[in-house]
Amino acid sequence: MNHWSNGPQQNPYQPPNPHQAYVDPRQVWQPRGYEFSPSEETVFNKAGTWSLVLGVLTCVRALLDFTTVPMGGIITIVVAVSLIMASSAFKKITNTRGNDIQHLMGALVSLNHLFIVRLIALVLFVGAILFVVAITGVAMVAFMQAAPGGR
Amino acid sequence: MMTGQGPYGPPPYGGQPWHAAPHHYAPQPTGYEFNPQEEVTIERVGKNARRWGVASMVGGGLSLLLGGAVVALAFTVHEALFHTVGILGGALVLIGIPPLATGWSYYAAGRALRAVHTSRGDDVSHVLRALRGLTTGFQIEAIVLGLTLALMIALKVAVHALQSGMRL
């Protein structure tokens, strides 16, 4: 089979369609498909490996947390999933070609989720501690006032 | 026209290759600039990384201060309690060190990500610097978490073994 048998070929040098608006390719050029160099990919690979290690260990911790504090276990699972998703996106940067920036953005979004969940958990934790301290303080004051000889 | 084939003819022999775009249009291997939408995402991650870094450093610093205070207290309490209070203080100091280190790493990573938004011409190197910081944070967290989990599992096994021995 030769190349003539593939049906009518379009002449690559034919004039453009006069009805089609001319678009200057220099104006539509987008820096898509940016590829990181091998030395840069090493950094992404390392980040992916360590976020995967941390994600797996966090999963194990989540399983242990579920037995004691179910709420903590849920938060830890979300953190672990974010880390594993970030790791997957980092690995795609090194293992695939043509969409490095898109994969990088995916990894950064996952890391953003990780930080947001951790910050919310911290606020809830500090809030819970303050609530317990406040309740204990109120209870102690009420107990001292109710006790005989209290002021 | 050099070739006499019109503007839509094949490229002429010799001279500049047709695909050699002018310098300022050609994609550069370095010096990639993220578009505004990407910069917003990067800036958001940077902001949250800095927040988490500061929170970690505050937590670690408080634990370190409390541990130091407890260790100092150990020298004033009765001799029988010295070891118990001293160990408690030492543990608090040890617990405070990793969050300080990871907090600093995340904060530095957040600053590098902010630099992507605020500067021009070196976006990729800023992102790589941020990723190195994040990786350091992940490494410290993974090592500490691995040791903690190993300790927890060893304790559970020990407790289980003790309980089994007592039953026998």
PDB file of C-alpha atoms in Angstrom:
ATOM      1  CA  MET A   1       0.000   0.000   0.000  1.00  0.00           C
ATOM      2  CA  ASN A   2       1.385   3.394  -0.859  1.00  0.00           C
ATOM      3  CA  HIS A   3       0.492   6.809   0.391  1.00  0.00           C
ATOM      4  CA  TRP A   4      -1.665   7.553  -2.657  1.00  0.00           C
ATOM      5  CA  SER A   5      -4.200   4.912  -1.592  1.00  0.00           C
ATOM      6  CA  ASN A   6      -5.209   6.824   1.577  1.00  0.00           C
ATOM      7  CA  GLY A   7      -7.777   8.888  -0.238  1.00  0.00           C
ATOM      8  CA  PRO A   8      -7.513  12.456  -1.471  1.00  0.00           C
ATOM      9  CA  GLN A   9      -4.655  14.328   0.182  1.00  0.00           C
ATOM     10  CA  GLN A  10      -4.957  18.006   0.990  1.00  0.00           C
ATOM     11  CA  ASN A  11      -2.348  20.192  -0.569  1.00  0.00           C
ATOM     12  CA  PRO A  12      -0.440  21.725   2.317  1.00  0.00           C
ATOM     13  CA  TYR A  13       0.485  24.723   0.146  1.00  0.00           C
ATOM     14  CA  GLN A  14      -3.002  25.582  -1.057  1.00  0.00           C
ATOM     15  CA  PRO A  15      -4.284  29.116  -0.366  1.00  0.00           C
ATOM     16  CA  PRO A  16      -6.504  29.459   2.706  1.00  0.00           C
ATOM     17  CA  ASN A  17     -10.270  29.545   2.460  1.00  0.00           C
ATOM     18  CA  PRO A  18     -11.138  33.145   1.454  1.00  0.00           C
ATOM     19  CA  HIS A  19     -14.253  32.996   3.661  1.00  0.00           C
ATOM     20  CA  GLN A  20     -12.238  32.042   6.698  1.00  0.00           C
ATOM     21  CA  ALA A  21     -10.962  34.942   8.807  1.00  0.00           C
ATOM     22  CA  TYR A  22      -7.201  35.090   8.905  1.00  0.00           C
ATOM     23  CA  VAL A  23      -5.761  34.624  12.350  1.00  0.00           C
ATOM     24  CA  ASP A  24      -2.172  35.567  13.006  1.00  0.00           C
ATOM     25  CA  PRO A  25      -0.633  32.477  14.631  1.00  0.00           C
ATOM     26  CA  ARG A  26       1.717  34.735  16.604  1.00  0.00           C
ATOM     27  CA  GLN A  27      -1.281  36.242  18.373  1.00  0.00           C
ATOM     28  CA  VAL A  28      -2.873  32.925  19.314  1.00  0.00           C
ATOM     29  CA  TRP A  29       0.322  31.271  20.429  1.00  0.00           C
ATOM     30  CA  GLN A  30      -0.143  29.938  23.925  1.00  0.00           C
ATOM     31  CA  PRO A  31       2.678  28.553  26.042  1.00  0.00           C
ATOM     32  CA  ARG A  32       0.726  25.288  26.442  1.00  0.00           C
ATOM     33  CA  GLY A  33       2.538  22.029  26.302  1.00  0.00           C
ATOM     34  CA  TYR A  34       5.444  23.371  28.334  1.00  0.00           C
ATOM     35  CA  GLU A  35       7.771  20.571  29.258  1.00  0.00           C
ATOM     36  CA  PHE A  36       9.956  20.710  32.330  1.00  0.00           C
ATOM     37  CA  SER A  37      13.573  19.699  31.895  1.00  0.00           C
ATOM     38  CA  PRO A  38      14.828  16.357  33.336  1.00  0.00           C
ATOM     39  CA  SER A  39      16.531  18.139  36.244  1.00  0.00           C
ATOM     40  CA  GLU A  40      13.297  19.973  37.038  1.00  0.00           C
ATOM     41  CA  GLU A  41      11.354  16.724  36.772  1.00  0.00           C
ATOM     42  CA  THR A  42      13.610  15.237  39.455  1.00  0.00           C
ATOM     43  CA  VAL A  43      12.224  17.827  41.902  1.00  0.00           C
ATOM     44  CA  PHE A  44       8.635  16.909  40.967  1.00  0.00           C
ATOM     45  CA  ASN A  45       9.427  13.201  41.226  1.00  0.00           C
ATOM     46  CA  LYS A  46      10.867  13.639  44.708  1.00  0.00           C
ATOM     47  CA  ALA A  47       7.869  15.724  45.798  1.00  0.00           C
ATOM     48  CA  GLY A  48       5.534  13.032  44.414  1.00  0.00           C
ATOM     49  CA  THR A  49       7.381  10.212  46.171  1.00  0.00           C
ATOM     50  CA  TRP A  50       7.393  11.901  49.573  1.00  0.00           C
ATOM     51  CA  SER A  51       3.793  13.061  49.350  1.00  0.00           C
ATOM     52  CA  LEU A  52       2.833   9.449  48.516  1.00  0.00           C
ATOM     53  CA  VAL A  53       4.827   8.126  51.502  1.00  0.00           C
ATOM     54  CA  LEU A  54       3.190  10.710  53.777  1.00  0.00           C
ATOM     55  CA  GLY A  55      -0.239   9.967  52.273  1.00  0.00           C
ATOM     56  CA  VAL A  56       0.061   6.214  52.898  1.00  0.00           C
ATOM     57  CA  LEU A  57       1.308   6.746  56.467  1.00  0.00           C
ATOM     58  CA  THR A  58      -1.550   9.208  57.051  1.00  0.00           C
ATOM     59  CA  CYS A  59      -3.980   6.522  55.817  1.00  0.00           C
ATOM     60  CA  VAL A  60      -2.600   4.100  58.425  1.00  0.00           C
ATOM     61  CA  ARG A  61      -2.957   6.792  61.081  1.00  0.00           C
ATOM     62  CA  ALA A  62      -6.540   7.445  59.937  1.00  0.00           C
ATOM     63  CA  LEU A  63      -7.376   3.763  60.465  1.00  0.00           C
ATOM     64  CA  LEU A  64      -5.999   3.986  64.020  1.00  0.00           C
ATOM     65  CA  ASP A  65      -7.830   7.307  64.604  1.00  0.00           C
ATOM     66  CA  PHE A  66     -11.169   5.822  63.542  1.00  0.00           C
ATOM     67  CA  THR A  67     -11.088   3.473  66.525  1.00  0.00           C
ATOM     68  CA  THR A  68     -10.650   6.318  69.007  1.00  0.00           C
ATOM     69  CA  VAL A  69     -11.860   9.613  67.440  1.00  0.00           C
ATOM     70  CA  PRO A  70     -14.047   9.044  64.327  1.00  0.00           C
ATOM     71  CA  MET A  71     -14.121  12.773  63.470  1.00  0.00           C
ATOM     72  CA  GLY A  72     -10.318  12.896  63.561  1.00  0.00           C
ATOM     73  CA  GLY A  73     -10.252   9.819  61.357  1.00  0.00           C
ATOM     74  CA  ILE A  74     -12.421  11.484  58.719  1.00  0.00           C
ATOM     75  CA  ILE A  75     -10.210  14.598  58.654  1.00  0.00           C
ATOM     76  CA  THR A  76      -7.085  12.442  58.464  1.00  0.00           C
ATOM     77  CA  ILE A  77      -8.561  10.456  55.550  1.00  0.00           C
ATOM     78  CA  VAL A  78      -9.273  13.705  53.638  1.00  0.00           C
ATOM     79  CA  VAL A  79      -5.674  14.829  54.260  1.00  0.00           C
ATOM     80  CA  ALA A  80      -4.362  11.455  53.062  1.00  0.00           C
ATOM     81  CA  VAL A  81      -6.485  11.542  49.894  1.00  0.00           C
ATOM     82  CA  SER A  82      -5.268  15.091  49.096  1.00  0.00           C
ATOM     83  CA  LEU A  83      -1.650  13.979  49.510  1.00  0.00           C
ATOM     84  CA  ILE A  84      -2.102  10.908  47.315  1.00  0.00           C
ATOM     85  CA  MET A  85      -3.859  12.983  44.615  1.00  0.00           C
ATOM     86  CA  ALA A  86      -1.040  15.545  44.701  1.00  0.00           C
ATOM     87  CA  SER A  87       1.476  12.718  44.427  1.00  0.00           C
ATOM     88  CA  SER A  88      -0.363  11.272  41.420  1.00  0.00           C
ATOM     89  CA  ALA A  89      -0.308  14.659  39.655  1.00  0.00           C
ATOM     90  CA  PHE A  90       3.409  15.139  40.415  1.00  0.00           C
ATOM     91  CA  LYS A  91       4.162  11.686  39.019  1.00  0.00           C
ATOM     92  CA  LYS A  92       2.197  12.524  35.861  1.00  0.00           C
ATOM     93  CA  ILE A  93       4.511  15.504  35.276  1.00  0.00           C
ATOM     94  CA  THR A  94       7.456  13.141  35.026  1.00  0.00           C
ATOM     95  CA  ASN A  95       5.700  10.195  33.372  1.00  0.00           C
ATOM     96  CA  THR A  96       3.666  11.970  30.672  1.00  0.00           C
ATOM     97  CA  ARG A  97       4.402  14.621  28.077  1.00  0.00           C
ATOM     98  CA  GLY A  98       2.471  17.646  26.838  1.00  0.00           C
ATOM     99  CA  ASN A  99       0.447  18.647  29.899  1.00  0.00           C
ATOM    100  CA  ASP A 100       3.024  19.418  32.559  1.00  0.00           C
ATOM    101  CA  ILE A 101       1.515  22.774  33.579  1.00  0.00           C
ATOM    102  CA  GLN A 102      -1.969  21.276  33.817  1.00  0.00           C
ATOM    103  CA  HIS A 103      -0.676  18.454  36.052  1.00  0.00           C
ATOM    104  CA  LEU A 104       1.255  20.982  38.155  1.00  0.00           C
ATOM    105  CA  MET A 105      -1.928  22.999  38.666  1.00  0.00           C
ATOM    106  CA  GLY A 106      -3.768  19.799  39.640  1.00  0.00           C
ATOM    107  CA  ALA A 107      -1.091  18.997  42.210  1.00  0.00           C
ATOM    108  CA  LEU A 108      -1.202  22.535  43.622  1.00  0.00           C
ATOM    109  CA  VAL A 109      -5.010  22.423  43.915  1.00  0.00           C
ATOM    110  CA  SER A 110      -4.729  19.142  45.867  1.00  0.00           C
ATOM    111  CA  LEU A 111      -2.103  20.701  48.139  1.00  0.00           C
ATOM    112  CA  ASN A 112      -4.400  23.703  48.624  1.00  0.00           C
ATOM    113  CA  HIS A 113      -7.149  21.318  49.788  1.00  0.00           C
ATOM    114  CA  LEU A 114      -4.640  19.720  52.143  1.00  0.00           C
ATOM    115  CA  PHE A 115      -3.731  23.041  53.760  1.00  0.00           C
ATOM    116  CA  ILE A 116      -7.379  24.189  53.960  1.00  0.00           C
ATOM    117  CA  VAL A 117      -8.486  20.944  55.660  1.00  0.00           C
ATOM    118  CA  ARG A 118      -5.596  21.158  58.110  1.00  0.00           C
ATOM    119  CA  LEU A 119      -6.379  24.803  58.924  1.00  0.00           C
ATOM    120  CA  ILE A 120     -10.091  24.012  59.450  1.00  0.00           C
ATOM    121  CA  ALA A 121      -9.161  21.056  61.679  1.00  0.00           C
ATOM    122  CA  LEU A 122      -6.815  23.289  63.673  1.00  0.00           C
ATOM    123  CA  VAL A 123      -9.518  25.941  64.135  1.00  0.00           C
ATOM    124  CA  LEU A 124     -11.996  23.243  65.250  1.00  0.00           C
ATOM    125  CA  PHE A 125      -9.422  21.761  67.643  1.00  0.00           C
ATOM    126  CA  VAL A 126      -8.512  25.116  69.203  1.00  0.00           C
ATOM    127  CA  GLY A 127     -12.211  26.033  69.343  1.00  0.00           C
ATOM    128  CA  ALA A 128     -13.011  22.764  71.119  1.00  0.00           C
ATOM    129  CA  ILE A 129     -10.220  23.330  73.657  1.00  0.00           C
ATOM    130  CA  LEU A 130     -11.385  26.891  74.331  1.00  0.00           C
ATOM    131  CA  PHE A 131     -14.978  25.643  74.680  1.00  0.00           C
ATOM    132  CA  VAL A 132     -13.959  22.964  77.198  1.00  0.00           C
ATOM    133  CA  VAL A 133     -11.839  25.479  79.161  1.00  0.00           C
ATOM    134  CA  ALA A 134     -14.718  27.986  79.182  1.00  0.00           C
ATOM    135  CA  ILE A 135     -17.273  25.362  80.279  1.00  0.00           C
ATOM    136  CA  THR A 136     -14.915  24.116  82.997  1.00  0.00           C
ATOM    137  CA  GLY A 137     -14.325  27.687  84.199  1.00  0.00           C
ATOM    138  CA  VAL A 138     -18.047  28.456  84.302  1.00  0.00           C
ATOM    139  CA  ALA A 139     -18.745  25.181  86.113  1.00  0.00           C
ATOM    140  CA  MET A 140     -16.017  25.882  88.680  1.00  0.00           C
ATOM    141  CA  VAL A 141     -17.305  29.403  89.351  1.00  0.00           C
ATOM    142  CA  ALA A 142     -20.868  28.093  89.690  1.00  0.00           C
ATOM    143  CA  PHE A 143     -19.686  25.318  92.025  1.00  0.00           C
ATOM    144  CA  MET A 144     -17.728  27.762  94.199  1.00  0.00           C
ATOM    145  CA  GLN A 145     -20.699  30.108  94.421  1.00  0.00           C
ATOM    146  CA  ALA A 146     -23.096  27.278  95.236  1.00  0.00           C
ATOM    147  CA  ALA A 147     -20.827  25.716  97.860  1.00  0.00           C
ATOM    148  CA  PRO A 148     -21.588  26.635 101.498  1.00  0.00           C
ATOM    149  CA  GLY A 149     -19.426  29.586 102.508  1.00  0.00           C
ATOM    150  CA  GLY A 150     -18.921  30.569  98.847  1.00  0.00           C
ATOM    151  CA  ARG A 151     -18.989  34.238  97.885  1.00  0.00           C
TER     152      ARG A 151
ATOM    153  CA  MET B   1       9.167  36.805  -4.190  1.00  0.00           C
ATOM    154  CA  MET B   2      12.305  34.778  -4.044  1.00  0.00           C
ATOM    155  CA  THR B   3      10.903  31.526  -5.332  1.00  0.00           C
ATOM    156  CA  GLY B   4       8.227  32.890  -7.580  1.00  0.00           C
ATOM    157  CA  GLN B   5       5.651  30.520  -6.044  1.00  0.00           C
ATOM    158  CA  GLY B   6       3.467  33.109  -4.316  1.00  0.00           C
ATOM    159  CA  PRO B   7       2.988  33.605  -0.623  1.00  0.00           C
ATOM    160  CA  TYR B   8       1.628  30.071  -0.159  1.00  0.00           C
ATOM    161  CA  GLY B   9       4.484  28.205  -1.773  1.00  0.00           C
ATOM    162  CA  PRO B  10       6.840  25.844  -0.007  1.00  0.00           C
ATOM    163  CA  PRO B  11       9.677  27.354   2.020  1.00  0.00           C
ATOM    164  CA  PRO B  12      12.652  28.482  -0.012  1.00  0.00           C
ATOM    165  CA  TYR B  13      15.830  26.514   0.025  1.00  0.00           C
ATOM    166  CA  GLY B  14      18.437  27.753   2.429  1.00  0.00           C
ATOM    167  CA  GLY B  15      18.082  30.836   4.531  1.00  0.00           C
ATOM    168  CA  GLN B  16      16.085  30.907   7.683  1.00  0.00           C
ATOM    169  CA  PRO B  17      14.002  27.776   8.309  1.00  0.00           C
ATOM    170  CA  TRP B  18      10.268  28.441   8.163  1.00  0.00           C
ATOM    171  CA  HIS B  19       9.687  27.250  11.719  1.00  0.00           C
ATOM    172  CA  ALA B  20      12.212  29.645  13.219  1.00  0.00           C
ATOM    173  CA  ALA B  21       9.855  32.164  14.762  1.00  0.00           C
ATOM    174  CA  PRO B  22      11.159  35.533  15.869  1.00  0.00           C
ATOM    175  CA  HIS B  23      12.909  35.359  19.229  1.00  0.00           C
ATOM    176  CA  HIS B  24      10.145  36.961  21.257  1.00  0.00           C
ATOM    177  CA  TYR B  25       7.502  34.560  19.934  1.00  0.00           C
ATOM    178  CA  ALA B  26       9.471  31.361  20.379  1.00  0.00           C
ATOM    179  CA  PRO B  27       8.727  29.304  23.508  1.00  0.00           C
ATOM    180  CA  GLN B  28      11.725  29.407  25.773  1.00  0.00           C
ATOM    181  CA  PRO B  29      12.920  26.365  27.709  1.00  0.00           C
ATOM    182  CA  THR B  30      13.122  28.563  30.809  1.00  0.00           C
ATOM    183  CA  GLY B  31      11.405  31.783  31.793  1.00  0.00           C
ATOM    184  CA  TYR B  32       7.889  30.353  31.560  1.00  0.00           C
ATOM    185  CA  GLU B  33       5.298  32.819  32.773  1.00  0.00           C
ATOM    186  CA  PHE B  34       2.111  31.468  34.298  1.00  0.00           C
ATOM    187  CA  ASN B  35      -1.080  33.060  33.056  1.00  0.00           C
ATOM    188  CA  PRO B  36      -3.207  35.173  35.464  1.00  0.00           C
ATOM    189  CA  GLN B  37      -5.600  32.289  36.211  1.00  0.00           C
ATOM    190  CA  GLU B  38      -2.719  29.974  37.091  1.00  0.00           C
ATOM    191  CA  GLU B  39      -1.108  32.701  39.177  1.00  0.00           C
ATOM    192  CA  VAL B  40      -4.321  33.049  41.218  1.00  0.00           C
ATOM    193  CA  THR B  41      -4.227  29.309  42.004  1.00  0.00           C
ATOM    194  CA  ILE B  42      -0.541  29.470  42.898  1.00  0.00           C
ATOM    195  CA  GLU B  43      -1.058  32.549  45.075  1.00  0.00           C
ATOM    196  CA  ARG B  44      -3.930  30.794  46.902  1.00  0.00           C
ATOM    197  CA  VAL B  45      -1.781  27.728  47.631  1.00  0.00           C
ATOM    198  CA  GLY B  46       1.044  30.013  48.758  1.00  0.00           C
ATOM    199  CA  LYS B  47      -1.245  31.910  51.129  1.00  0.00           C
ATOM    200  CA  ASN B  48      -2.573  28.717  52.730  1.00  0.00           C
ATOM    201  CA  ALA B  49       0.937  27.214  52.929  1.00  0.00           C
ATOM    202  CA  ARG B  50       2.141  30.344  54.759  1.00  0.00           C
ATOM    203  CA  ARG B  51      -0.864  30.216  57.113  1.00  0.00           C
ATOM    204  CA  TRP B  52      -0.274  26.544  57.907  1.00  0.00           C
ATOM    205  CA  GLY B  53       3.458  27.214  58.305  1.00  0.00           C
ATOM    206  CA  VAL B  54       2.814  29.999  60.822  1.00  0.00           C
ATOM    207  CA  ALA B  55       0.270  27.837  62.699  1.00  0.00           C
ATOM    208  CA  SER B  56       2.763  24.953  62.870  1.00  0.00           C
ATOM    209  CA  MET B  57       5.548  27.219  64.079  1.00  0.00           C
ATOM    210  CA  VAL B  58       3.288  28.747  66.758  1.00  0.00           C
ATOM    211  CA  GLY B  59       2.212  25.271  67.923  1.00  0.00           C
ATOM    212  CA  GLY B  60       5.780  23.989  67.936  1.00  0.00           C
ATOM    213  CA  GLY B  61       7.071  27.107  69.667  1.00  0.00           C
ATOM    214  CA  LEU B  62       4.403  26.870  72.387  1.00  0.00           C
ATOM    215  CA  SER B  63       5.235  23.211  72.969  1.00  0.00           C
ATOM    216  CA  LEU B  64       8.937  24.065  73.135  1.00  0.00           C
ATOM    217  CA  LEU B  65       8.334  26.895  75.643  1.00  0.00           C
ATOM    218  CA  LEU B  66       6.025  24.757  77.765  1.00  0.00           C
ATOM    219  CA  GLY B  67       8.542  21.902  77.708  1.00  0.00           C
ATOM    220  CA  GLY B  68      11.331  24.248  78.761  1.00  0.00           C
ATOM    221  CA  ALA B  69       9.193  25.571  81.597  1.00  0.00           C
ATOM    222  CA  VAL B  70       8.337  22.045  82.769  1.00  0.00           C
ATOM    223  CA  VAL B  71      12.015  21.030  82.650  1.00  0.00           C
ATOM    224  CA  ALA B  72      12.854  24.119  84.719  1.00  0.00           C
ATOM    225  CA  LEU B  73      10.050  23.170  87.114  1.00  0.00           C
ATOM    226  CA  ALA B  74      11.562  19.683  87.482  1.00  0.00           C
ATOM    227  CA  PHE B  75      14.517  21.194  89.344  1.00  0.00           C
ATOM    228  CA  THR B  76      12.232  22.809  91.922  1.00  0.00           C
ATOM    229  CA  VAL B  77       9.960  19.832  92.704  1.00  0.00           C
ATOM    230  CA  HIS B  78      10.609  16.999  95.141  1.00  0.00           C
ATOM    231  CA  GLU B  79      13.350  14.537  94.216  1.00  0.00           C
ATOM    232  CA  ALA B  80      10.838  11.700  93.758  1.00  0.00           C
ATOM    233  CA  LEU B  81       9.028  13.653  91.043  1.00  0.00           C
ATOM    234  CA  PHE B  82      12.174  14.946  89.311  1.00  0.00           C
ATOM    235  CA  HIS B  83      12.384  12.173  86.717  1.00  0.00           C
ATOM    236  CA  THR B  84       8.657  12.158  85.915  1.00  0.00           C
ATOM    237  CA  VAL B  85       8.431  15.929  85.472  1.00  0.00           C
ATOM    238  CA  GLY B  86      11.754  16.014  83.625  1.00  0.00           C
ATOM    239  CA  ILE B  87      10.645  13.320  81.165  1.00  0.00           C
ATOM    240  CA  LEU B  88       7.350  15.153  80.595  1.00  0.00           C
ATOM    241  CA  GLY B  89       9.216  18.411  79.863  1.00  0.00           C
ATOM    242  CA  GLY B  90      11.684  16.641  77.588  1.00  0.00           C
ATOM    243  CA  ALA B  91       8.837  15.013  75.677  1.00  0.00           C
ATOM    244  CA  LEU B  92       7.149  18.389  75.182  1.00  0.00           C
ATOM    245  CA  VAL B  93      10.430  19.850  73.873  1.00  0.00           C
ATOM    246  CA  LEU B  94      10.837  16.885  71.479  1.00  0.00           C
ATOM    247  CA  ILE B  95       7.220  17.162  70.302  1.00  0.00           C
ATOM    248  CA  GLY B  96       7.718  20.867  69.561  1.00  0.00           C
ATOM    249  CA  ILE B  97      10.747  20.529  67.292  1.00  0.00           C
ATOM    250  CA  PRO B  98       9.172  18.831  64.195  1.00  0.00           C
ATOM    251  CA  PRO B  99       6.297  21.345  63.827  1.00  0.00           C
ATOM    252  CA  LEU B 100       8.829  24.177  64.009  1.00  0.00           C
ATOM    253  CA  ALA B 101      10.896  22.615  61.216  1.00  0.00           C
ATOM    254  CA  THR B 102       7.934  21.704  58.993  1.00  0.00           C
ATOM    255  CA  GLY B 103       6.288  25.059  59.676  1.00  0.00           C
ATOM    256  CA  TRP B 104       9.383  26.883  58.493  1.00  0.00           C
ATOM    257  CA  SER B 105       9.550  24.693  55.355  1.00  0.00           C
ATOM    258  CA  TYR B 106       5.899  25.337  54.497  1.00  0.00           C
ATOM    259  CA  TYR B 107       6.234  29.047  55.211  1.00  0.00           C
ATOM    260  CA  ALA B 108       9.289  29.274  52.930  1.00  0.00           C
ATOM    261  CA  ALA B 109       7.404  27.326  50.240  1.00  0.00           C
ATOM    262  CA  GLY B 110       4.482  29.735  50.566  1.00  0.00           C
ATOM    263  CA  ARG B 111       6.810  32.709  50.151  1.00  0.00           C
ATOM    264  CA  ALA B 112       8.323  31.170  47.021  1.00  0.00           C
ATOM    265  CA  LEU B 113       4.825  30.620  45.594  1.00  0.00           C
ATOM    266  CA  ARG B 114       3.942  34.237  46.341  1.00  0.00           C
ATOM    267  CA  ALA B 115       7.065  35.281  44.421  1.00  0.00           C
ATOM    268  CA  VAL B 116       5.570  33.612  41.328  1.00  0.00           C
ATOM    269  CA  HIS B 117       2.711  36.092  41.543  1.00  0.00           C
ATOM    270  CA  THR B 118       4.737  39.165  42.453  1.00  0.00           C
ATOM    271  CA  SER B 119       7.742  38.753  40.162  1.00  0.00           C
ATOM    272  CA  ARG B 120       8.225  38.135  36.467  1.00  0.00           C
ATOM    273  CA  GLY B 121      10.674  36.089  34.431  1.00  0.00           C
ATOM    274  CA  ASP B 122      11.585  33.354  36.882  1.00  0.00           C
ATOM    275  CA  ASP B 123       8.320  31.594  37.666  1.00  0.00           C
ATOM    276  CA  VAL B 124       9.564  28.036  37.195  1.00  0.00           C
ATOM    277  CA  SER B 125      12.532  28.482  39.533  1.00  0.00           C
ATOM    278  CA  HIS B 126      10.195  29.926  42.200  1.00  0.00           C
ATOM    279  CA  VAL B 127       7.859  26.941  41.833  1.00  0.00           C
ATOM    280  CA  LEU B 128      10.800  24.539  42.092  1.00  0.00           C
ATOM    281  CA  ARG B 129      12.057  26.340  45.213  1.00  0.00           C
ATOM    282  CA  ALA B 130       8.558  26.045  46.705  1.00  0.00           C
ATOM    283  CA  LEU B 131       8.401  22.340  45.864  1.00  0.00           C
ATOM    284  CA  ARG B 132      11.763  21.729  47.518  1.00  0.00           C
ATOM    285  CA  GLY B 133      10.376  23.382  50.673  1.00  0.00           C
ATOM    286  CA  LEU B 134       7.189  21.338  50.531  1.00  0.00           C
ATOM    287  CA  THR B 135       9.205  18.149  49.991  1.00  0.00           C
ATOM    288  CA  THR B 136      11.339  18.911  53.057  1.00  0.00           C
ATOM    289  CA  GLY B 137       8.144  19.391  55.071  1.00  0.00           C
ATOM    290  CA  PHE B 138       6.704  16.115  53.749  1.00  0.00           C
ATOM    291  CA  GLN B 139       9.963  14.284  54.544  1.00  0.00           C
ATOM    292  CA  ILE B 140      10.046  15.499  58.162  1.00  0.00           C
ATOM    293  CA  GLU B 141       6.342  14.759  58.631  1.00  0.00           C
ATOM    294  CA  ALA B 142       6.667  11.277  57.091  1.00  0.00           C
ATOM    295  CA  ILE B 143       9.659  10.344  59.271  1.00  0.00           C
ATOM    296  CA  VAL B 144       8.003  11.635  62.467  1.00  0.00           C
ATOM    297  CA  LEU B 145       4.672  10.003  61.602  1.00  0.00           C
ATOM    298  CA  GLY B 146       6.401   6.718  60.720  1.00  0.00           C
ATOM    299  CA  LEU B 147       8.228   6.680  64.065  1.00  0.00           C
ATOM    300  CA  THR B 148       5.021   7.618  65.934  1.00  0.00           C
ATOM    301  CA  LEU B 149       3.046   4.860  64.220  1.00  0.00           C
ATOM    302  CA  ALA B 150       5.803   2.311  64.910  1.00  0.00           C
ATOM    303  CA  LEU B 151       5.794   3.359  68.573  1.00  0.00           C
ATOM    304  CA  MET B 152       1.989   3.186  68.774  1.00  0.00           C
ATOM    305  CA  ILE B 153       1.867  -0.259  67.175  1.00  0.00           C
ATOM    306  CA  ALA B 154       4.697  -1.505  69.416  1.00  0.00           C
ATOM    307  CA  LEU B 155       2.846  -0.212  72.486  1.00  0.00           C
ATOM    308  CA  LYS B 156      -0.402  -1.866  71.380  1.00  0.00           C
ATOM    309  CA  VAL B 157       1.410  -5.158  70.789  1.00  0.00           C
ATOM    310  CA  ALA B 158       3.134  -4.882  74.164  1.00  0.00           C
ATOM    311  CA  VAL B 159      -0.144  -4.129  75.961  1.00  0.00           C
ATOM    312  CA  HIS B 160      -1.856  -6.999  74.140  1.00  0.00           C
ATOM    313  CA  ALA B 161       0.990  -9.362  75.053  1.00  0.00           C
ATOM    314  CA  LEU B 162       0.852  -8.257  78.692  1.00  0.00           C
ATOM    315  CA  GLN B 163      -2.916  -8.761  78.804  1.00  0.00           C
ATOM    316  CA  SER B 164      -2.562 -12.237  77.239  1.00  0.00           C
ATOM    317  CA  GLY B 165       0.167 -13.127  79.745  1.00  0.00           C
ATOM    318  CA  MET B 166      -1.984 -11.989  82.655  1.00  0.00           C
ATOM    319  CA  ARG B 167      -4.888 -14.109  81.424  1.00  0.00           C
ATOM    320  CA  LEU B 168      -2.614 -17.163  81.314  1.00  0.00           C
TER     321      LEU B 168
END
